[in-house]
Amino acid sequence: IREDIMWQIYRLRPILARIGFIRLRNQPNGYIDALPEEVKPVATALGLSSKAYDWLWTEEPSINATNSEVRSSNLSDYVRSTILVAGKSIPIEEYQNIWLRLQKEQSQKMPNCAYEIVEESGHFIHLEKPERVIEAILQMVDKIRYSGK
C-alpha cells in the first residue's frame, strides 16, 4: 500500500473510535506496552477513548498556525525549538515511517529547530525517557542563554 493511502487510512481512526470500533478491537491509541506498569491501565483507558484520536484533526493545523505566527513576528530569530520524536511509537513499520517523515517535515517548517529521534521510546517520551527530555530542555535554554538573544 502506498504511503499516502496508509496515512489516509490512519486518519480514519477518529471516526472508527467514535463508532466504537477501536474499543471493540481493544486497540488503544499509543504504544502501551512500552510504558511503565503503573501507568499502563490509565494509558489504556485514555487510549481507548475516542478523544485520544482527536489530535489527528487538530494538532497539525494548530502547529501550522503557530509556525505562521512565529514566522510573521520578529521572534523567529529568538525562538528555539526541539522536537523529540518517538522512535517506536507505532508498532506497524509503514505507519512509523510515515510518522517520522511527518515529524521531520514539521521540524523543517520551524526556524531554529532541532530534531531528534529518541530510540526506544514511544509517544510518552516524557515518561519513558525523562532524562532525555530534561537534557533537551537544558540544551535549548543554553542555546538561548549563550546566543545573546
PDB file of N, CA and C in Angstrom, residues 16-117:
ATOM      1  N   LEU A  16     -13.427   5.790  13.429  1.00  0.00           N
ATOM      2  CA  LEU A  16     -13.533   4.426  13.954  1.00  0.00           C
ATOM      3  C   LEU A  16     -13.663   4.436  15.478  1.00  0.00           C
ATOM      4  N   ALA A  17     -12.978   5.361  16.129  1.00  0.00           N
ATOM      5  CA  ALA A  17     -13.090   5.469  17.587  1.00  0.00           C
ATOM      6  C   ALA A  17     -14.478   5.952  17.994  1.00  0.00           C
ATOM      7  N   ARG A  18     -15.021   6.921  17.264  1.00  0.00           N
ATOM      8  CA  ARG A  18     -16.351   7.465  17.582  1.00  0.00           C
ATOM      9  C   ARG A  18     -17.451   6.406  17.479  1.00  0.00           C
ATOM     10  N   ILE A  19     -17.322   5.482  16.533  1.00  0.00           N
ATOM     11  CA  ILE A  19     -18.364   4.461  16.378  1.00  0.00           C
ATOM     12  C   ILE A  19     -18.081   3.214  17.225  1.00  0.00           C
ATOM     13  N   GLY A  20     -17.027   3.254  18.038  1.00  0.00           N
ATOM     14  CA  GLY A  20     -16.747   2.172  18.972  1.00  0.00           C
ATOM     15  C   GLY A  20     -15.872   1.062  18.446  1.00  0.00           C
ATOM     16  N   PHE A  21     -15.413   1.157  17.211  1.00  0.00           N
ATOM     17  CA  PHE A  21     -14.612   0.089  16.603  1.00  0.00           C
ATOM     18  C   PHE A  21     -13.295  -0.117  17.347  1.00  0.00           C
ATOM     19  N   ILE A  22     -12.653   0.968  17.735  1.00  0.00           N
ATOM     20  CA  ILE A  22     -11.356   0.881  18.425  1.00  0.00           C
ATOM     21  C   ILE A  22     -11.525   0.159  19.765  1.00  0.00           C
ATOM     22  N   ARG A  23     -12.568   0.523  20.503  1.00  0.00           N
ATOM     23  CA  ARG A  23     -12.819  -0.111  21.800  1.00  0.00           C
ATOM     24  C   ARG A  23     -13.161  -1.601  21.620  1.00  0.00           C
ATOM     25  N   LEU A  24     -13.975  -1.920  20.627  1.00  0.00           N
ATOM     26  CA  LEU A  24     -14.318  -3.322  20.375  1.00  0.00           C
ATOM     27  C   LEU A  24     -13.091  -4.157  20.032  1.00  0.00           C
ATOM     28  N   ARG A  25     -12.186  -3.564  19.274  1.00  0.00           N
ATOM     29  CA  ARG A  25     -10.955  -4.267  18.893  1.00  0.00           C
ATOM     30  C   ARG A  25      -9.896  -4.204  19.993  1.00  0.00           C
ATOM     31  N   ASN A  26     -10.168  -3.404  21.036  1.00  0.00           N
ATOM     32  CA  ASN A  26      -9.228  -3.195  22.152  1.00  0.00           C
ATOM     33  C   ASN A  26      -7.861  -2.751  21.627  1.00  0.00           C
ATOM     34  N   GLN A  27      -7.893  -1.699  20.781  1.00  0.00           N
ATOM     35  CA  GLN A  27      -6.682  -1.148  20.196  1.00  0.00           C
ATOM     36  C   GLN A  27      -6.498   0.294  20.676  1.00  0.00           C
ATOM     37  N   PRO A  28      -5.940   0.486  21.863  1.00  0.00           N
ATOM     38  CA  PRO A  28      -5.770   1.858  22.344  1.00  0.00           C
ATOM     39  C   PRO A  28      -4.765   2.638  21.501  1.00  0.00           C
ATOM     40  N   ASN A  29      -4.960   3.958  21.465  1.00  0.00           N
ATOM     41  CA  ASN A  29      -4.023   4.833  20.775  1.00  0.00           C
ATOM     42  C   ASN A  29      -2.725   4.853  21.573  1.00  0.00           C
ATOM     43  N   GLY A  30      -1.623   4.728  20.902  1.00  0.00           N
ATOM     44  CA  GLY A  30      -0.328   4.748  21.567  1.00  0.00           C
ATOM     45  C   GLY A  30       0.254   3.346  21.678  1.00  0.00           C
ATOM     46  N   TYR A  31       1.461   3.306  22.130  1.00  0.00           N
ATOM     47  CA  TYR A  31       2.180   2.048  22.278  1.00  0.00           C
ATOM     48  C   TYR A  31       2.262   1.750  23.762  1.00  0.00           C
ATOM     49  N   ILE A  32       1.202   1.189  24.312  1.00  0.00           N
ATOM     50  CA  ILE A  32       1.026   0.999  25.738  1.00  0.00           C
ATOM     51  C   ILE A  32       2.074   0.067  26.333  1.00  0.00           C
ATOM     52  N   ASP A  33       2.474  -0.958  25.610  1.00  0.00           N
ATOM     53  CA  ASP A  33       3.406  -1.956  26.141  1.00  0.00           C
ATOM     54  C   ASP A  33       4.741  -1.358  26.571  1.00  0.00           C
ATOM     55  N   ALA A  34       5.132  -0.238  25.989  1.00  0.00           N
ATOM     56  CA  ALA A  34       6.418   0.365  26.309  1.00  0.00           C
ATOM     57  C   ALA A  34       6.381   1.198  27.589  1.00  0.00           C
ATOM     58  N   LEU A  35       5.198   1.441  28.121  1.00  0.00           N
ATOM     59  CA  LEU A  35       5.061   2.294  29.301  1.00  0.00           C
ATOM     60  C   LEU A  35       5.369   1.536  30.584  1.00  0.00           C
ATOM     61  N   PRO A  36       5.728   2.278  31.638  1.00  0.00           N
ATOM     62  CA  PRO A  36       5.900   1.639  32.952  1.00  0.00           C
ATOM     63  C   PRO A  36       4.583   0.995  33.402  1.00  0.00           C
ATOM     64  N   GLU A  37       4.678  -0.113  34.111  1.00  0.00           N
ATOM     65  CA  GLU A  37       3.497  -0.881  34.521  1.00  0.00           C
ATOM     66  C   GLU A  37       2.464  -0.036  35.254  1.00  0.00           C
ATOM     67  N   GLU A  38       2.919   0.893  36.084  1.00  0.00           N
ATOM     68  CA  GLU A  38       1.982   1.662  36.900  1.00  0.00           C
ATOM     69  C   GLU A  38       1.110   2.626  36.101  1.00  0.00           C
ATOM     70  N   VAL A  39       1.512   2.979  34.891  1.00  0.00           N
ATOM     71  CA  VAL A  39       0.695   3.895  34.087  1.00  0.00           C
ATOM     72  C   VAL A  39      -0.065   3.196  32.957  1.00  0.00           C
ATOM     73  N   LYS A  40       0.192   1.911  32.740  1.00  0.00           N
ATOM     74  CA  LYS A  40      -0.476   1.183  31.654  1.00  0.00           C
ATOM     75  C   LYS A  40      -1.998   1.192  31.756  1.00  0.00           C
ATOM     76  N   PRO A  41      -2.610   0.949  32.939  1.00  0.00           N
ATOM     77  CA  PRO A  41      -4.083   0.948  32.995  1.00  0.00           C
ATOM     78  C   PRO A  41      -4.691   2.294  32.604  1.00  0.00           C
ATOM     79  N   VAL A  42      -4.117   3.375  33.077  1.00  0.00           N
ATOM     80  CA  VAL A  42      -4.638   4.707  32.753  1.00  0.00           C
ATOM     81  C   VAL A  42      -4.406   5.011  31.272  1.00  0.00           C
ATOM     82  N   ALA A  43      -3.224   4.691  30.775  1.00  0.00           N
ATOM     83  CA  ALA A  43      -2.915   4.945  29.368  1.00  0.00           C
ATOM     84  C   ALA A  43      -3.830   4.130  28.456  1.00  0.00           C
ATOM     85  N   THR A  44      -4.145   2.904  28.847  1.00  0.00           N
ATOM     86  CA  THR A  44      -5.051   2.074  28.048  1.00  0.00           C
ATOM     87  C   THR A  44      -6.439   2.690  28.020  1.00  0.00           C
ATOM     88  N   ALA A  45      -6.920   3.100  29.185  1.00  0.00           N
ATOM     89  CA  ALA A  45      -8.254   3.713  29.254  1.00  0.00           C
ATOM     90  C   ALA A  45      -8.310   4.985  28.409  1.00  0.00           C
ATOM     91  N   LEU A  46      -7.284   5.812  28.530  1.00  0.00           N
ATOM     92  CA  LEU A  46      -7.247   7.038  27.728  1.00  0.00           C
ATOM     93  C   LEU A  46      -7.123   6.717  26.244  1.00  0.00           C
ATOM     94  N   GLY A  47      -6.314   5.727  25.921  1.00  0.00           N
ATOM     95  CA  GLY A  47      -6.088   5.356  24.527  1.00  0.00           C
ATOM     96  C   GLY A  47      -7.299   4.747  23.851  1.00  0.00           C
ATOM     97  N   LEU A  48      -8.228   4.211  24.640  1.00  0.00           N
ATOM     98  CA  LEU A  48      -9.452   3.652  24.075  1.00  0.00           C
ATOM     99  C   LEU A  48     -10.542   4.706  23.932  1.00  0.00           C
ATOM    100  N   SER A  49     -10.329   5.864  24.523  1.00  0.00           N
ATOM    101  CA  SER A  49     -11.293   6.961  24.424  1.00  0.00           C
ATOM    102  C   SER A  49     -11.276   7.522  23.011  1.00  0.00           C
ATOM    103  N   SER A  50     -12.436   7.879  22.511  1.00  0.00           N
ATOM    104  CA  SER A  50     -12.478   8.446  21.159  1.00  0.00           C
ATOM    105  C   SER A  50     -11.726   9.762  21.094  1.00  0.00           C
ATOM    106  N   LYS A  51     -11.645  10.474  22.203  1.00  0.00           N
ATOM    107  CA  LYS A  51     -10.932  11.754  22.216  1.00  0.00           C
ATOM    108  C   LYS A  51      -9.421  11.574  22.043  1.00  0.00           C
ATOM    109  N   ALA A  52      -8.924  10.370  22.290  1.00  0.00           N
ATOM    110  CA  ALA A  52      -7.495  10.106  22.121  1.00  0.00           C
ATOM    111  C   ALA A  52      -7.062  10.251  20.674  1.00  0.00           C
ATOM    112  N   TYR A  53      -8.021  10.231  19.761  1.00  0.00           N
ATOM    113  CA  TYR A  53      -7.709  10.307  18.338  1.00  0.00           C
ATOM    114  C   TYR A  53      -7.981  11.689  17.740  1.00  0.00           C
ATOM    115  N   ASP A  54      -8.536  12.586  18.543  1.00  0.00           N
ATOM    116  CA  ASP A  54      -8.890  13.910  18.025  1.00  0.00           C
ATOM    117  C   ASP A  54      -7.679  14.701  17.537  1.00  0.00           C
ATOM    118  N   TRP A  55      -6.506  14.406  18.086  1.00  0.00           N
ATOM    119  CA  TRP A  55      -5.304  15.129  17.674  1.00  0.00           C
ATOM    120  C   TRP A  55      -5.076  15.030  16.174  1.00  0.00           C
ATOM    121  N   LEU A  56      -5.520  13.938  15.565  1.00  0.00           N
ATOM    122  CA  LEU A  56      -5.305  13.778  14.122  1.00  0.00           C
ATOM    123  C   LEU A  56      -5.932  14.916  13.327  1.00  0.00           C
ATOM    124  N   TRP A  57      -7.029  15.458  13.852  1.00  0.00           N
ATOM    125  CA  TRP A  57      -7.723  16.535  13.141  1.00  0.00           C
ATOM    126  C   TRP A  57      -7.350  17.914  13.663  1.00  0.00           C
ATOM    127  N   THR A  58      -6.743  17.996  14.837  1.00  0.00           N
ATOM    128  CA  THR A  58      -6.496  19.311  15.435  1.00  0.00           C
ATOM    129  C   THR A  58      -5.024  19.683  15.578  1.00  0.00           C
ATOM    130  N   GLU A  59      -4.161  18.710  15.794  1.00  0.00           N
ATOM    131  CA  GLU A  59      -2.766  19.035  16.101  1.00  0.00           C
ATOM    132  C   GLU A  59      -2.032  19.683  14.934  1.00  0.00           C
ATOM    133  N   GLU A  60      -2.113  19.105  13.761  1.00  0.00           N
ATOM    134  CA  GLU A  60      -1.366  19.657  12.628  1.00  0.00           C
ATOM    135  C   GLU A  60      -1.793  21.082  12.287  1.00  0.00           C
ATOM    136  N   PRO A  61      -3.106  21.383  12.192  1.00  0.00           N
ATOM    137  CA  PRO A  61      -3.477  22.781  11.925  1.00  0.00           C
ATOM    138  C   PRO A  61      -2.985  23.739  13.011  1.00  0.00           C
ATOM    139  N   SER A  62      -2.985  23.277  14.261  1.00  0.00           N
ATOM    140  CA  SER A  62      -2.503  24.129  15.354  1.00  0.00           C
ATOM    141  C   SER A  62      -1.011  24.394  15.226  1.00  0.00           C
ATOM    142  N   ILE A  63      -0.260  23.361  14.893  1.00  0.00           N
ATOM    143  CA  ILE A  63       1.189  23.538  14.711  1.00  0.00           C
ATOM    144  C   ILE A  63       1.453  24.491  13.552  1.00  0.00           C
ATOM    145  N   ASN A  64       0.741  24.307  12.448  1.00  0.00           N
ATOM    146  CA  ASN A  64       0.936  25.187  11.292  1.00  0.00           C
ATOM    147  C   ASN A  64       0.582  26.637  11.625  1.00  0.00           C
ATOM    148  N   ALA A  65      -0.484  26.847  12.389  1.00  0.00           N
ATOM    149  CA  ALA A  65      -0.869  28.207  12.783  1.00  0.00           C
ATOM    150  C   ALA A  65       0.203  28.839  13.663  1.00  0.00           C
ATOM    151  N   THR A  66       0.732  28.075  14.605  1.00  0.00           N
ATOM    152  CA  THR A  66       1.797  28.594  15.477  1.00  0.00           C
ATOM    153  C   THR A  66       3.038  28.937  14.660  1.00  0.00           C
ATOM    154  N   ASN A  67       3.414  28.050  13.734  1.00  0.00           N
ATOM    155  CA  ASN A  67       4.574  28.316  12.879  1.00  0.00           C
ATOM    156  C   ASN A  67       4.387  29.612  12.093  1.00  0.00           C
ATOM    157  N   SER A  68       3.200  29.819  11.549  1.00  0.00           N
ATOM    158  CA  SER A  68       2.923  31.042  10.786  1.00  0.00           C
ATOM    159  C   SER A  68       3.039  32.277  11.653  1.00  0.00           C
ATOM    160  N   GLU A  69       2.513  32.196  12.866  1.00  0.00           N
ATOM    161  CA  GLU A  69       2.589  33.334  13.784  1.00  0.00           C
ATOM    162  C   GLU A  69       4.032  33.674  14.126  1.00  0.00           C
ATOM    163  N   VAL A  70       4.833  32.649  14.402  1.00  0.00           N
ATOM    164  CA  VAL A  70       6.243  32.889  14.744  1.00  0.00           C
ATOM    165  C   VAL A  70       6.985  33.477  13.550  1.00  0.00           C
ATOM    166  N   ARG A  71       6.760  32.925  12.367  1.00  0.00           N
ATOM    167  CA  ARG A  71       7.448  33.422  11.172  1.00  0.00           C
ATOM    168  C   ARG A  71       7.062  34.865  10.828  1.00  0.00           C
ATOM    169  N   SER A  72       5.810  35.239  11.092  1.00  0.00           N
ATOM    170  CA  SER A  72       5.374  36.589  10.746  1.00  0.00           C
ATOM    171  C   SER A  72       5.768  37.619  11.810  1.00  0.00           C
ATOM    172  N   SER A  73       6.224  37.154  12.954  1.00  0.00           N
ATOM    173  CA  SER A  73       6.648  38.080  14.012  1.00  0.00           C
ATOM    174  C   SER A  73       8.151  38.308  13.900  1.00  0.00           C
ATOM    175  N   ASN A  74       8.654  39.143  14.747  1.00  0.00           N
ATOM    176  CA  ASN A  74      10.103  39.366  14.814  1.00  0.00           C
ATOM    177  C   ASN A  74      10.766  38.373  15.755  1.00  0.00           C
ATOM    178  N   LEU A  75       9.998  37.420  16.254  1.00  0.00           N
ATOM    179  CA  LEU A  75      10.530  36.481  17.230  1.00  0.00           C
ATOM    180  C   LEU A  75      11.255  35.296  16.610  1.00  0.00           C
ATOM    181  N   SER A  76      11.129  35.099  15.312  1.00  0.00           N
ATOM    182  CA  SER A  76      11.666  33.873  14.713  1.00  0.00           C
ATOM    183  C   SER A  76      13.170  33.713  14.924  1.00  0.00           C
ATOM    184  N   ASP A  77      13.900  34.813  15.061  1.00  0.00           N
ATOM    185  CA  ASP A  77      15.332  34.699  15.332  1.00  0.00           C
ATOM    186  C   ASP A  77      15.608  34.285  16.770  1.00  0.00           C
ATOM    187  N   TYR A  78      14.648  34.478  17.653  1.00  0.00           N
ATOM    188  CA  TYR A  78      14.847  34.227  19.069  1.00  0.00           C
ATOM    189  C   TYR A  78      14.283  32.887  19.533  1.00  0.00           C
ATOM    190  N   VAL A  79      13.302  32.398  18.841  1.00  0.00           N
ATOM    191  CA  VAL A  79      12.635  31.171  19.253  1.00  0.00           C
ATOM    192  C   VAL A  79      13.507  29.965  18.929  1.00  0.00           C
ATOM    193  N   ARG A  80      13.696  29.107  19.912  1.00  0.00           N
ATOM    194  CA  ARG A  80      14.424  27.857  19.724  1.00  0.00           C
ATOM    195  C   ARG A  80      13.445  26.726  20.004  1.00  0.00           C
ATOM    196  N   SER A  81      13.409  25.762  19.130  1.00  0.00           N
ATOM    197  CA  SER A  81      12.506  24.619  19.301  1.00  0.00           C
ATOM    198  C   SER A  81      13.305  23.334  19.217  1.00  0.00           C
ATOM    199  N   THR A  82      12.822  22.338  19.913  1.00  0.00           N
ATOM    200  CA  THR A  82      13.397  21.000  19.824  1.00  0.00           C
ATOM    201  C   THR A  82      12.247  20.025  19.690  1.00  0.00           C
ATOM    202  N   ILE A  83      12.295  19.202  18.667  1.00  0.00           N
ATOM    203  CA  ILE A  83      11.290  18.162  18.501  1.00  0.00           C
ATOM    204  C   ILE A  83      11.960  16.829  18.815  1.00  0.00           C
ATOM    205  N   LEU A  84      11.460  16.184  19.858  1.00  0.00           N
ATOM    206  CA  LEU A  84      11.895  14.842  20.202  1.00  0.00           C
ATOM    207  C   LEU A  84      10.833  13.888  19.667  1.00  0.00           C
ATOM    208  N   VAL A  85      11.238  12.997  18.801  1.00  0.00           N
ATOM    209  CA  VAL A  85      10.299  12.107  18.129  1.00  0.00           C
ATOM    210  C   VAL A  85      10.442  10.697  18.673  1.00  0.00           C
ATOM    211  N   ALA A  86       9.308  10.077  18.956  1.00  0.00           N
ATOM    212  CA  ALA A  86       9.301   8.708  19.467  1.00  0.00           C
ATOM    213  C   ALA A  86       9.884   7.749  18.444  1.00  0.00           C
ATOM    214  N   GLY A  87      10.851   6.976  18.851  1.00  0.00           N
ATOM    215  CA  GLY A  87      11.491   6.033  17.941  1.00  0.00           C
ATOM    216  C   GLY A  87      10.683   4.782  17.681  1.00  0.00           C
ATOM    217  N   LYS A  88       9.707   4.488  18.549  1.00  0.00           N
ATOM    218  CA  LYS A  88       8.912   3.269  18.347  1.00  0.00           C
ATOM    219  C   LYS A  88       7.459   3.483  18.790  1.00  0.00           C
ATOM    220  N   SER A  89       6.886   4.591  18.402  1.00  0.00           N
ATOM    221  CA  SER A  89       5.535   4.903  18.869  1.00  0.00           C
ATOM    222  C   SER A  89       4.454   4.102  18.173  1.00  0.00           C
ATOM    223  N   ILE A  90       4.730   3.616  16.980  1.00  0.00           N
ATOM    224  CA  ILE A  90       3.706   2.908  16.205  1.00  0.00           C
ATOM    225  C   ILE A  90       4.277   1.540  15.829  1.00  0.00           C
ATOM    226  N   PRO A  91       3.608   0.464  16.262  1.00  0.00           N
ATOM    227  CA  PRO A  91       4.171  -0.865  16.027  1.00  0.00           C
ATOM    228  C   PRO A  91       4.175  -1.324  14.572  1.00  0.00           C
ATOM    229  N   ILE A  92       3.430  -0.667  13.698  1.00  0.00           N
ATOM    230  CA  ILE A  92       3.423  -1.043  12.282  1.00  0.00           C
ATOM    231  C   ILE A  92       4.477  -0.194  11.572  1.00  0.00           C
ATOM    232  N   GLU A  93       5.487  -0.839  11.013  1.00  0.00           N
ATOM    233  CA  GLU A  93       6.648  -0.129  10.455  1.00  0.00           C
ATOM    234  C   GLU A  93       6.262   0.916   9.408  1.00  0.00           C
ATOM    235  N   GLU A  94       5.319   0.597   8.537  1.00  0.00           N
ATOM    236  CA  GLU A  94       4.936   1.555   7.494  1.00  0.00           C
ATOM    237  C   GLU A  94       4.353   2.829   8.106  1.00  0.00           C
ATOM    238  N   TYR A  95       3.515   2.671   9.141  1.00  0.00           N
ATOM    239  CA  TYR A  95       2.947   3.841   9.826  1.00  0.00           C
ATOM    240  C   TYR A  95       4.042   4.616  10.556  1.00  0.00           C
ATOM    241  N   GLN A  96       4.963   3.884  11.171  1.00  0.00           N
ATOM    242  CA  GLN A  96       6.056   4.532  11.890  1.00  0.00           C
ATOM    243  C   GLN A  96       6.893   5.376  10.934  1.00  0.00           C
ATOM    244  N   ASN A  97       7.174   4.857   9.748  1.00  0.00           N
ATOM    245  CA  ASN A  97       7.947   5.618   8.765  1.00  0.00           C
ATOM    246  C   ASN A  97       7.212   6.886   8.330  1.00  0.00           C
ATOM    247  N   ILE A  98       5.897   6.771   8.162  1.00  0.00           N
ATOM    248  CA  ILE A  98       5.098   7.954   7.824  1.00  0.00           C
ATOM    249  C   ILE A  98       5.175   8.963   8.958  1.00  0.00           C
ATOM    250  N   TRP A  99       5.020   8.484  10.185  1.00  0.00           N
ATOM    251  CA  TRP A  99       5.076   9.358  11.368  1.00  0.00           C
ATOM    252  C   TRP A  99       6.413  10.102  11.427  1.00  0.00           C
ATOM    253  N   LEU A 100       7.506   9.387  11.242  1.00  0.00           N
ATOM    254  CA  LEU A 100       8.829  10.012  11.300  1.00  0.00           C
ATOM    255  C   LEU A 100       8.991  11.062  10.196  1.00  0.00           C
ATOM    256  N   ARG A 101       8.510  10.738   9.010  1.00  0.00           N
ATOM    257  CA  ARG A 101       8.608  11.702   7.906  1.00  0.00           C
ATOM    258  C   ARG A 101       7.802  12.960   8.211  1.00  0.00           C
ATOM    259  N   LEU A 102       6.590  12.788   8.716  1.00  0.00           N
ATOM    260  CA  LEU A 102       5.754  13.951   9.025  1.00  0.00           C
ATOM    261  C   LEU A 102       6.366  14.804  10.132  1.00  0.00           C
ATOM    262  N   GLN A 103       6.944  14.166  11.143  1.00  0.00           N
ATOM    263  CA  GLN A 103       7.589  14.917  12.215  1.00  0.00           C
ATOM    264  C   GLN A 103       8.803  15.690  11.684  1.00  0.00           C
ATOM    265  N   LYS A 104       9.553  15.077  10.793  1.00  0.00           N
ATOM    266  CA  LYS A 104      10.703  15.760  10.176  1.00  0.00           C
ATOM    267  C   LYS A 104      10.229  16.967   9.370  1.00  0.00           C
ATOM    268  N   GLU A 105       9.137  16.791   8.607  1.00  0.00           N
ATOM    269  CA  GLU A 105       8.586  17.909   7.833  1.00  0.00           C
ATOM    270  C   GLU A 105       8.146  19.043   8.758  1.00  0.00           C
ATOM    271  N   GLN A 106       7.518  18.702   9.881  1.00  0.00           N
ATOM    272  CA  GLN A 106       7.099  19.749  10.832  1.00  0.00           C
ATOM    273  C   GLN A 106       8.314  20.506  11.358  1.00  0.00           C
ATOM    274  N   SER A 107       9.385  19.773  11.672  1.00  0.00           N
ATOM    275  CA  SER A 107      10.573  20.442  12.217  1.00  0.00           C
ATOM    276  C   SER A 107      11.202  21.379  11.187  1.00  0.00           C
ATOM    277  N   GLN A 108      11.099  21.034   9.913  1.00  0.00           N
ATOM    278  CA  GLN A 108      11.682  21.875   8.867  1.00  0.00           C
ATOM    279  C   GLN A 108      10.866  23.140   8.635  1.00  0.00           C
ATOM    280  N   LYS A 109       9.627  23.164   9.098  1.00  0.00           N
ATOM    281  CA  LYS A 109       8.792  24.352   8.962  1.00  0.00           C
ATOM    282  C   LYS A 109       9.112  25.399  10.027  1.00  0.00           C
ATOM    283  N   MET A 110       9.809  24.987  11.074  1.00  0.00           N
ATOM    284  CA  MET A 110      10.072  25.900  12.188  1.00  0.00           C
ATOM    285  C   MET A 110      11.502  26.412  12.136  1.00  0.00           C
ATOM    286  N   PRO A 111      11.668  27.716  12.365  1.00  0.00           N
ATOM    287  CA  PRO A 111      13.017  28.277  12.379  1.00  0.00           C
ATOM    288  C   PRO A 111      13.779  27.793  13.618  1.00  0.00           C
ATOM    289  N   ASN A 112      15.072  27.618  13.484  1.00  0.00           N
ATOM    290  CA  ASN A 112      15.930  27.267  14.616  1.00  0.00           C
ATOM    291  C   ASN A 112      15.457  26.022  15.357  1.00  0.00           C
ATOM    292  N   CYS A 113      15.092  25.009  14.628  1.00  0.00           N
ATOM    293  CA  CYS A 113      14.520  23.820  15.246  1.00  0.00           C
ATOM    294  C   CYS A 113      15.496  22.650  15.197  1.00  0.00           C
ATOM    295  N   ALA A 114      15.673  22.017  16.349  1.00  0.00           N
ATOM    296  CA  ALA A 114      16.459  20.785  16.422  1.00  0.00           C
ATOM    297  C   ALA A 114      15.489  19.612  16.356  1.00  0.00           C
ATOM    298  N   TYR A 115      15.903  18.531  15.713  1.00  0.00           N
ATOM    299  CA  TYR A 115      15.066  17.352  15.523  1.00  0.00           C
ATOM    300  C   TYR A 115      15.866  16.135  15.952  1.00  0.00           C
ATOM    301  N   GLU A 116      15.241  15.300  16.767  1.00  0.00           N
ATOM    302  CA  GLU A 116      15.945  14.101  17.218  1.00  0.00           C
ATOM    303  C   GLU A 116      14.955  12.959  17.413  1.00  0.00           C
ATOM    304  N   ILE A 117      15.322  11.795  16.898  1.00  0.00           N
ATOM    305  CA  ILE A 117      14.544  10.585  17.147  1.00  0.00           C
ATOM    306  C   ILE A 117      15.084   9.963  18.430  1.00  0.00           C
TER     307      ILE A 117
END
